[in-house]
Amino acid sequence: MSRLKNSYKNLIASGVSQLIGILLKFVTRTIFIQILGPKYLGINGLFTNILSMLSLAELGVGAAITFNLYKPVAEKNIQQIVMLMRFYRNAYRVIGLFIAAVGLALIPFLPLIIKDDISFIPVTLIFILYLLQSVTSYLFFAYKSAIIKVNQKEYIITYIASVFSIIANLVQILLLLLFNNFQLYVITLVVFGILQNLFIAHKAGKLYPYINEQQTAILPKDERRQIRNNCFAISIYKFNTVIQNATDNIVLSTFIGLEIVGKYSNYLLIVTTIKNILNKFYTAIRASVGDLHAQGDTEHEHLIFRVVGFFTICVFGFASVATYAFANEFIAIWIGSEYVFSQYFTSLLAFEIYLFGLQKNLATFRTSMGLFQQAKYRPLFGSIINIVLSVILVQRIGIYGVLIGTIVASLTTYMWFDPLIIYRNVFRKSVRGYYAQNIKYFCAIVLSAIGSRFISKLLLESGLAYVLSSLCISLVITGTIIFVFFGRSEEFKYLMKLFKRSKVFKSVIRKK
């Protein structure tokens, strides 16, 4: 099966599962808020972020092993694959035990992180349950999913994860309605996380039975050294990513309180949903990009990089425009106006979504190209900028300071340096054209956001009709502006050619 067909299959599987999962997540969150309230919501968001911080112990092992698997999988070198998988298994077991130890050591310090009175909850028990959820993902065969991903069959993992997510959400809803118990809610996460990993491991063993064979040979010393070096470089990138995504709630809880964390987490649910949906595209193409890079056709690779970059602008541009246009109205309809922040906050959130998309695209190509060592210390500066700015600004301007810290850190590190690394080390071209083109893209998206918000407010009143209509208005205006300014570009024409070759387009033509 071709790279394109595998990417399509991965993408379709992700899209269908995401739509079902989104509905259930919003239903679960609604019931959670109504039954347990904002402070429990804050605890949920805070502990999730703390465990995301602890996941730094993974140190990029998964990404480094996956990159090293591309070549032996392409060459069908079974012995090398088995040795890498064994190394992966042992590394993950050590990581799981390390996270467990560090997590338990953090328990005495939880009262310092949580500003509010937490006597209403068995905080130690709840934290241990969240810790157990994280640790078991490393201990229960999660590493076996790598062999499925490298073989460009991530849709299998997506199907399995979707089924378990749907069942878990239904069980959580039932438990909340029957028992009003937060502990049972968290236990469900642990149980279904273990079951999911076991099922994926079983599927990987059936598809690739050789990974279950006993293997006494170990990786040569130089290969282990290379993986360790790559892991170190990736870990710094991952550190910055975790700092960007996982520290916000910790800073808010420490300086403001749990209720603001709960309020913020509702917006994060929207943002995370958007990111997860669009992330599936990059997950779907990651193995194909790695395979493309292995072919060594730099000119074609550069074209695909620009095409995927343009696609990123289209989808994340629309997502950011739509978020700016209707996020506050959606929150007000969904759970009430008391949970709504200002439009200024929403504009920052929309900008952060846009930057995340650009960053995700760059990261997909950078890791698939094996650019682990280049500028490996750069993300460390981003993390420092993020933390320092967030802590300073949150005390002056509240929650806005947290978002500004994330945005400034991204602009001063990822946004300008990652393209430079890719162009300098792979394409051997000047990066100036990339910067100039992305400035044009950004201006088009800003114009779309202003136009969408203005027209929505001019023509519509608040309510469900506003949310649905403004979503359509955002899509039409963003699409129109992108077509007017970039419709003649090589990237646009290439995307249209791919669309016309797709099964979706052909099925629509047949129906007509």
C-alpha positions as semicolon CSV with decimal commas, in nm:
position;residue;x (nm);y (nm);z (nm)
1;M;0,000;0,000;0,000
2;S;0,138;0,345;-0,095
3;R;0,234;0,617;0,151
4;L;-0,064;0,826;0,036
5;K;-0,318;0,546;0,082
6;N;-0,184;0,465;0,429
7;S;-0,203;0,831;0,526
8;Y;-0,563;0,853;0,400
9;K;-0,659;0,540;0,592
10;N;-0,498;0,665;0,910
11;L;-0,667;1,003;0,868
12;I;-1,018;0,867;0,803
13;A;-0,995;0,634;1,104
14;S;-0,886;0,925;1,320
15;G;-1,163;1,154;1,195
16;V;-1,450;0,914;1,257
17;S;-1,328;0,817;1,603
18;Q;-1,267;1,179;1,700
19;L;-1,620;1,289;1,616
20;I;-1,770;1,022;1,841
21;G;-1,518;1,086;2,115
22;I;-1,578;1,462;2,111
23;L;-1,949;1,429;2,174
24;L;-1,896;1,192;2,464
25;K;-1,623;1,408;2,619
26;F;-1,847;1,714;2,620
27;V;-2,135;1,516;2,766
28;T;-1,905;1,374;3,034
29;R;-1,765;1,720;3,116
30;T;-2,114;1,870;3,139
31;I;-2,229;1,602;3,384
32;F;-1,900;1,634;3,576
33;I;-1,949;2,009;3,626
34;Q;-2,315;1,974;3,727
35;I;-2,250;1,696;3,979
36;L;-1,904;1,769;4,122
37;G;-1,850;2,140;4,054
38;P;-1,557;2,362;3,945
39;K;-1,314;2,271;4,226
40;Y;-1,314;1,904;4,133
41;L;-1,270;2,016;3,775
42;G;-0,969;2,216;3,888
43;I;-0,821;1,914;4,068
44;N;-0,869;1,707;3,754
45;G;-0,688;1,964;3,539
46;L;-0,410;2,023;3,792
47;F;-0,322;1,656;3,847
48;T;-0,334;1,586;3,475
49;N;-0,078;1,863;3,424
50;I;0,148;1,739;3,703
51;L;0,153;1,391;3,551
52;S;0,230;1,543;3,212
53;M;0,533;1,702;3,375
54;L;0,642;1,365;3,511
55;S;0,614;1,215;3,163
56;L;0,934;1,404;3,087
57;A;1,105;1,095;3,227
58;E;1,023;0,930;2,894
59;L;1,313;1,140;2,759
60;G;1,218;1,097;2,396
61;V;1,279;0,722;2,398
62;G;0,965;0,654;2,194
63;A;1,051;0,905;1,918
64;A;1,414;0,792;1,898
65;I;1,323;0,422;1,878
66;T;1,053;0,490;1,619
67;F;1,302;0,677;1,400
68;N;1,551;0,390;1,430
69;L;1,281;0,140;1,332
70;Y;1,205;0,296;0,992
71;K;1,509;0,150;0,817
72;P;1,497;-0,210;0,953
73;V;1,120;-0,224;0,887
74;A;1,175;-0,109;0,526
75;E;1,453;-0,368;0,488
76;K;1,256;-0,638;0,677
77;N;1,553;-0,684;0,912
78;I;1,369;-0,890;1,177
79;Q;1,663;-0,932;1,411
80;Q;1,729;-0,558;1,426
81;I;1,359;-0,486;1,484
82;V;1,342;-0,736;1,772
83;M;1,656;-0,595;1,934
84;L;1,517;-0,242;1,914
85;M;1,181;-0,351;2,058
86;R;1,355;-0,526;2,346
87;F;1,558;-0,213;2,418
88;Y;1,235;-0,011;2,403
89;R;1,060;-0,249;2,648
90;N;1,340;-0,234;2,904
91;A;1,366;0,145;2,878
92;Y;0,993;0,190;2,935
93;R;0,994;-0,033;3,241
94;V;1,271;0,174;3,399
95;I;1,087;0,495;3,307
96;G;0,763;0,368;3,462
97;L;0,933;0,286;3,792
98;F;1,111;0,622;3,793
99;I;0,785;0,814;3,740
100;A;0,625;0,615;4,022
101;A;0,908;0,703;4,260
102;V;0,912;1,074;4,173
103;G;0,533;1,094;4,186
104;L;0,518;0,943;4,534
105;A;0,790;1,183;4,648
106;L;0,576;1,478;4,532
107;I;0,280;1,392;4,757
108;P;0,401;1,592;5,064
109;F;0,436;1,904;4,845
110;L;0,083;1,902;4,698
111;P;-0,053;2,150;4,961
112;L;0,207;2,403;4,841
113;I;0,087;2,376;4,480
114;I;-0,285;2,398;4,564
115;K;-0,378;2,739;4,703
116;D;-0,733;2,642;4,806
117;D;-0,861;2,442;5,100
118;I;-0,850;2,077;4,985
119;S;-1,002;1,913;5,291
120;F;-1,309;1,828;5,081
121;I;-1,117;1,561;4,890
122;P;-0,882;1,267;4,975
123;V;-0,612;1,440;4,775
124;T;-0,340;1,178;4,835
125;L;-0,559;0,891;4,716
126;I;-0,671;1,084;4,408
127;F;-0,316;1,178;4,316
128;I;-0,200;0,816;4,352
129;L;-0,478;0,707;4,117
130;Y;-0,368;0,962;3,857
131;L;-0,008;0,849;3,909
132;L;-0,112;0,488;3,859
133;Q;-0,280;0,581;3,532
134;S;0,046;0,731;3,404
135;V;0,279;0,458;3,532
136;T;0,076;0,169;3,393
137;S;0,102;0,311;3,041
138;Y;0,476;0,244;3,060
139;L;0,459;-0,090;3,238
140;F;0,178;-0,259;3,041
141;F;0,321;-0,314;2,695
142;A;0,259;0,035;2,555
143;Y;0,593;0,009;2,373
144;K;0,450;-0,250;2,131
145;S;0,239;0,016;1,959
146;A;0,560;0,145;1,795
147;I;0,581;-0,146;1,550
148;I;0,226;-0,073;1,429
149;K;0,301;0,298;1,384
150;V;0,622;0,241;1,189
151;N;0,438;0,008;0,952
152;Q;0,200;0,299;0,874
153;K;-0,101;0,126;1,031
154;E;-0,176;0,374;1,306
155;Y;-0,544;0,351;1,216
156;I;-0,546;0,017;1,403
157;I;-0,433;0,188;1,723
158;T;-0,685;0,466;1,660
159;Y;-0,974;0,221;1,628
160;I;-0,877;0,039;1,948
161;A;-0,819;0,360;2,145
162;S;-1,151;0,500;2,023
163;V;-1,348;0,196;2,133
164;F;-1,194;0,202;2,480
165;S;-1,237;0,580;2,507
166;I;-1,606;0,557;2,417
167;I;-1,670;0,277;2,666
168;A;-1,470;0,458;2,937
169;N;-1,670;0,779;2,887
170;L;-2,000;0,592;2,905
171;V;-1,893;0,418;3,225
172;Q;-1,779;0,749;3,375
173;I;-2,113;0,911;3,294
174;L;-2,298;0,620;3,454
175;L;-2,080;0,625;3,768
176;L;-2,119;1,002;3,809
177;L;-2,497;0,980;3,778
178;L;-2,528;0,684;4,016
179;F;-2,264;0,754;4,282
180;N;-2,149;1,120;4,249
181;N;-1,800;0,987;4,325
182;F;-1,478;1,141;4,192
183;Q;-1,262;0,843;4,295
184;L;-1,465;0,603;4,080
185;Y;-1,433;0,849;3,791
186;V;-1,052;0,836;3,815
187;I;-1,039;0,458;3,870
188;T;-1,220;0,419;3,537
189;L;-0,933;0,603;3,366
190;V;-0,679;0,365;3,519
191;V;-0,866;0,043;3,438
192;F;-0,944;0,131;3,076
193;G;-0,592;0,262;3,021
194;I;-0,448;-0,075;3,123
195;L;-0,701;-0,268;2,912
196;Q;-0,631;-0,051;2,608
197;N;-0,254;-0,106;2,625
198;L;-0,296;-0,480;2,673
199;F;-0,529;-0,502;2,374
200;I;-0,295;-0,301;2,148
201;A;-0,003;-0,519;2,258
202;H;-0,204;-0,832;2,175
203;K;-0,290;-0,691;1,831
204;A;0,074;-0,602;1,763
205;G;0,176;-0,956;1,858
206;K;-0,077;-1,103;1,614
207;L;0,027;-0,877;1,327
208;Y;0,400;-0,910;1,389
209;P;0,451;-1,232;1,587
210;Y;0,829;-1,206;1,567
211;I;0,827;-0,927;1,831
212;N;0,717;-1,188;2,088
213;E;1,013;-1,413;2,017
214;Q;1,277;-1,452;2,286
215;Q;1,588;-1,264;2,181
216;T;1,919;-1,285;2,362
217;A;2,111;-1,053;2,130
218;I;2,134;-0,689;2,234
219;L;2,193;-0,374;2,035
220;P;2,557;-0,293;1,958
221;K;2,716;-0,038;2,185
222;D;2,742;0,230;1,915
223;E;2,369;0,200;1,833
224;R;2,274;0,228;2,197
225;R;2,495;0,536;2,224
226;Q;2,327;0,691;1,920
227;I;1,979;0,626;2,064
228;R;2,082;0,774;2,399
229;N;2,219;1,085;2,226
230;N;1,899;1,124;2,026
231;C;1,691;1,066;2,338
232;F;1,876;1,344;2,516
233;A;1,816;1,585;2,229
234;I;1,449;1,488;2,197
235;S;1,399;1,514;2,572
236;I;1,489;1,883;2,562
237;Y;1,231;1,940;2,287
238;K;0,981;1,741;2,490
239;F;1,067;1,939;2,802
240;N;0,972;2,260;2,624
241;T;0,648;2,107;2,491
242;V;0,547;1,986;2,836
243;I;0,635;2,321;2,992
244;Q;0,414;2,493;2,733
245;N;0,118;2,259;2,784
246;A;0,142;2,137;3,142
247;T;0,253;2,427;3,360
248;D;-0,041;2,664;3,302
249;N;-0,272;2,495;3,551
250;I;0,008;2,457;3,807
251;V;0,088;2,830;3,788
252;L;-0,282;2,922;3,805
253;S;-0,348;2,691;4,101
254;T;-0,047;2,823;4,291
255;F;-0,115;3,195;4,239
256;I;-0,492;3,223;4,184
257;G;-0,680;2,906;4,287
258;L;-0,860;2,590;4,177
259;E;-1,175;2,761;4,050
260;I;-0,985;2,955;3,784
261;V;-0,817;2,625;3,686
262;G;-1,160;2,465;3,646
263;K;-1,288;2,761;3,444
264;Y;-0,979;2,759;3,224
265;S;-1,004;2,382;3,173
266;N;-1,335;2,425;2,989
267;Y;-1,161;2,636;2,727
268;L;-0,876;2,385;2,727
269;L;-1,125;2,110;2,648
270;I;-1,226;2,302;2,335
271;V;-0,865;2,376;2,244
272;T;-0,748;2,022;2,317
273;T;-1,035;1,881;2,112
274;I;-0,936;2,100;1,817
275;K;-0,570;2,008;1,854
276;N;-0,643;1,637;1,890
277;I;-0,858;1,634;1,577
278;L;-0,599;1,816;1,368
279;N;-0,309;1,630;1,531
280;K;-0,438;1,310;1,378
281;F;-0,336;1,436;1,036
282;Y;0,028;1,470;1,145
283;T;0,017;1,136;1,321
284;A;-0,127;0,981;1,005
285;I;0,147;1,119;0,778
286;R;0,443;1,085;1,018
287;A;0,553;0,740;0,901
288;S;0,500;0,842;0,536
289;V;0,717;1,151;0,586
290;G;0,987;0,934;0,744
291;D;0,968;0,695;0,449
292;L;0,981;0,988;0,204
293;H;1,293;1,126;0,372
294;A;1,458;0,782;0,351
295;Q;1,415;0,793;-0,031
296;G;1,652;1,090;-0,053
297;D;1,459;1,300;-0,310
298;T;1,522;1,641;-0,152
299;E;1,336;1,848;-0,412
300;H;1,016;1,644;-0,381
301;E;1,054;1,643;-0,004
302;H;1,076;2,023;-0,008
303;L;0,757;2,042;-0,215
304;I;0,572;1,814;0,028
305;F;0,701;2,022;0,321
306;R;0,555;2,336;0,162
307;V;0,228;2,164;0,072
308;V;0,179;2,027;0,424
309;G;0,273;2,370;0,559
310;F;0,004;2,532;0,344
311;F;-0,249;2,271;0,456
312;T;-0,152;2,350;0,816
313;I;-0,225;2,719;0,757
314;C;-0,567;2,629;0,612
315;V;-0,686;2,399;0,890
316;F;-0,526;2,567;1,191
317;G;-0,606;2,907;1,046
318;F;-0,973;2,815;1,026
319;A;-0,957;2,663;1,378
320;S;-0,809;2,981;1,524
321;V;-1,055;3,205;1,336
322;A;-1,351;2,995;1,454
323;T;-1,222;2,994;1,813
324;Y;-1,193;3,373;1,810
325;A;-1,537;3,412;1,654
326;F;-1,752;3,190;1,877
327;A;-1,565;3,028;2,171
328;N;-1,714;3,258;2,436
329;E;-2,066;3,216;2,303
330;F;-2,024;2,840;2,298
331;I;-1,906;2,833;2,662
332;A;-2,200;3,051;2,768
333;I;-2,453;2,821;2,599
334;W;-2,282;2,503;2,714
335;I;-2,228;2,564;3,088
336;G;-2,322;2,926;3,161
337;S;-2,196;3,283;3,125
338;E;-2,025;3,266;3,467
339;Y;-1,761;3,043;3,305
340;V;-1,681;3,293;3,026
341;F;-1,358;3,497;2,998
342;S;-1,317;3,817;2,795
343;Q;-1,279;3,838;2,417
344;Y;-0,918;3,943;2,472
345;F;-0,854;3,606;2,636
346;T;-1,016;3,429;2,340
347;S;-0,796;3,617;2,091
348;L;-0,486;3,500;2,280
349;L;-0,621;3,146;2,283
350;A;-0,685;3,158;1,907
351;F;-0,332;3,285;1,842
352;E;-0,188;3,005;2,057
353;I;-0,383;2,747;1,853
354;Y;-0,242;2,892;1,530
355;L;0,115;2,881;1,660
356;F;0,064;2,527;1,785
357;G;-0,029;2,419;1,432
358;L;0,286;2,569;1,280
359;Q;0,494;2,414;1,555
360;K;0,332;2,072;1,506
361;N;0,403;2,077;1,134
362;L;0,769;2,169;1,188
363;A;0,810;1,905;1,458
364;T;0,663;1,633;1,233
365;F;0,921;1,697;0,962
366;R;1,211;1,765;1,199
367;T;1,172;1,436;1,384
368;S;1,097;1,235;1,069
369;M;1,416;1,378;0,918
370;G;1,616;1,268;1,222
371;L;1,716;1,624;1,318
372;F;1,753;1,548;1,687
373;Q;2,092;1,697;1,769
374;Q;2,066;2,030;1,586
375;A;1,986;2,316;1,824
376;K;1,896;2,068;2,095
377;Y;1,939;2,332;2,367
378;R;1,709;2,582;2,199
379;P;1,390;2,444;2,358
380;L;1,547;2,490;2,701
381;F;1,550;2,865;2,646
382;G;1,185;2,847;2,541
383;S;1,095;2,668;2,863
384;I;1,278;2,923;3,076
385;I;1,109;3,213;2,895
386;N;0,770;3,047;2,935
387;I;0,798;2,978;3,308
388;V;0,955;3,313;3,402
389;L;0,705;3,519;3,200
390;S;0,406;3,315;3,317
391;V;0,497;3,348;3,686
392;I;0,566;3,722;3,657
393;L;0,265;3,810;3,441
394;V;0,007;3,591;3,619
395;Q;0,061;3,803;3,932
396;R;0,006;4,123;3,733
397;I;-0,262;4,046;3,474
398;G;-0,395;3,708;3,589
399;I;-0,472;3,426;3,347
400;Y;-0,378;3,638;3,045
401;G;-0,017;3,629;3,161
402;V;-0,005;3,251;3,135
403;L;-0,109;3,255;2,769
404;I;0,122;3,544;2,685
405;G;0,413;3,352;2,839
406;T;0,340;3,050;2,616
407;I;0,303;3,264;2,302
408;V;0,621;3,466;2,356
409;A;0,821;3,149;2,428
410;S;0,699;2,992;2,104
411;L;0,769;3,300;1,893
412;T;1,120;3,349;2,028
413;T;1,228;2,985;1,987
414;Y;1,036;2,737;1,770
415;M;0,886;2,966;1,511
416;W;1,209;3,101;1,367
417;F;1,473;2,842;1,449
418;D;1,310;2,511;1,350
419;P;1,263;2,620;0,986
420;L;1,626;2,732;0,982
421;I;1,739;2,386;1,099
422;I;1,530;2,206;0,837
423;Y;1,636;2,430;0,547
424;R;2,001;2,438;0,646
425;N;2,046;2,064;0,709
426;V;1,804;1,900;0,464
427;F;1,692;2,129;0,182
428;R;2,020;2,324;0,159
429;K;1,826;2,638;0,070
430;S;1,774;2,984;0,214
431;V;1,497;2,997;0,473
432;R;1,401;3,357;0,394
433;G;1,128;3,250;0,151
434;Y;0,966;3,039;0,424
435;Y;0,958;3,334;0,666
436;A;0,817;3,574;0,404
437;Q;0,548;3,331;0,296
438;N;0,436;3,264;0,654
439;I;0,404;3,637;0,723
440;K;0,163;3,653;0,427
441;Y;-0,027;3,352;0,561
442;F;-0,059;3,512;0,904
443;C;-0,190;3,840;0,762
444;A;-0,456;3,646;0,571
445;I;-0,566;3,462;0,887
446;V;-0,583;3,785;1,092
447;L;-0,797;3,942;0,819
448;S;-1,021;3,632;0,825
449;A;-1,061;3,649;1,204
450;I;-1,156;4,017;1,205
451;G;-1,398;3,970;0,916
452;S;-1,563;3,661;1,065
453;R;-1,616;3,819;1,406
454;F;-1,748;4,144;1,259
455;I;-1,996;3,977;1,021
456;S;-2,113;3,729;1,285
457;K;-2,186;4,006;1,534
458;L;-2,346;4,223;1,265
459;L;-2,586;3,960;1,134
460;L;-2,653;3,735;1,432
461;E;-2,764;3,742;1,794
462;S;-2,619;3,534;2,073
463;G;-2,736;3,176;2,108
464;L;-2,697;2,839;1,946
465;A;-2,778;2,985;1,605
466;Y;-2,489;3,230;1,650
467;V;-2,242;2,949;1,728
468;L;-2,343;2,735;1,431
469;S;-2,373;3,025;1,189
470;S;-2,046;3,189;1,294
471;L;-1,872;2,855;1,241
472;C;-2,000;2,851;0,882
473;I;-1,916;3,219;0,835
474;S;-1,561;3,158;0,961
475;L;-1,519;2,869;0,718
476;V;-1,648;3,065;0,419
477;I;-1,449;3,382;0,489
478;T;-1,125;3,199;0,572
479;G;-1,160;2,978;0,264
480;T;-1,238;3,274;0,040
481;I;-0,946;3,484;0,160
482;I;-0,703;3,193;0,129
483;F;-0,829;3,117;-0,223
484;V;-0,808;3,482;-0,334
485;F;-0,452;3,528;-0,209
486;F;-0,305;3,179;-0,262
487;G;-0,532;3,002;-0,512
488;R;-0,267;3,018;-0,785
489;S;0,016;2,887;-0,570
490;E;0,189;2,556;-0,638
491;E;0,091;2,435;-0,291
492;F;-0,280;2,499;-0,350
493;K;-0,274;2,327;-0,690
494;Y;-0,097;2,023;-0,544
495;L;-0,354;1,993;-0,265
496;M;-0,639;2,013;-0,516
497;K;-0,476;1,739;-0,723
498;L;-0,455;1,515;-0,415
499;F;-0,817;1,591;-0,328
500;K;-0,938;1,500;-0,676
501;R;-0,751;1,169;-0,652
502;S;-0,906;1,090;-0,312
503;K;-1,186;0,838;-0,259
504;V;-1,400;1,107;-0,094
505;F;-1,400;1,323;-0,407
506;K;-1,460;1,026;-0,637
507;S;-1,757;0,907;-0,430
508;V;-1,915;1,254;-0,444
509;I;-1,871;1,263;-0,824
510;R;-2,034;0,919;-0,859
511;K;-2,334;1,029;-0,652
512;K;-2,382;1,324;-0,881
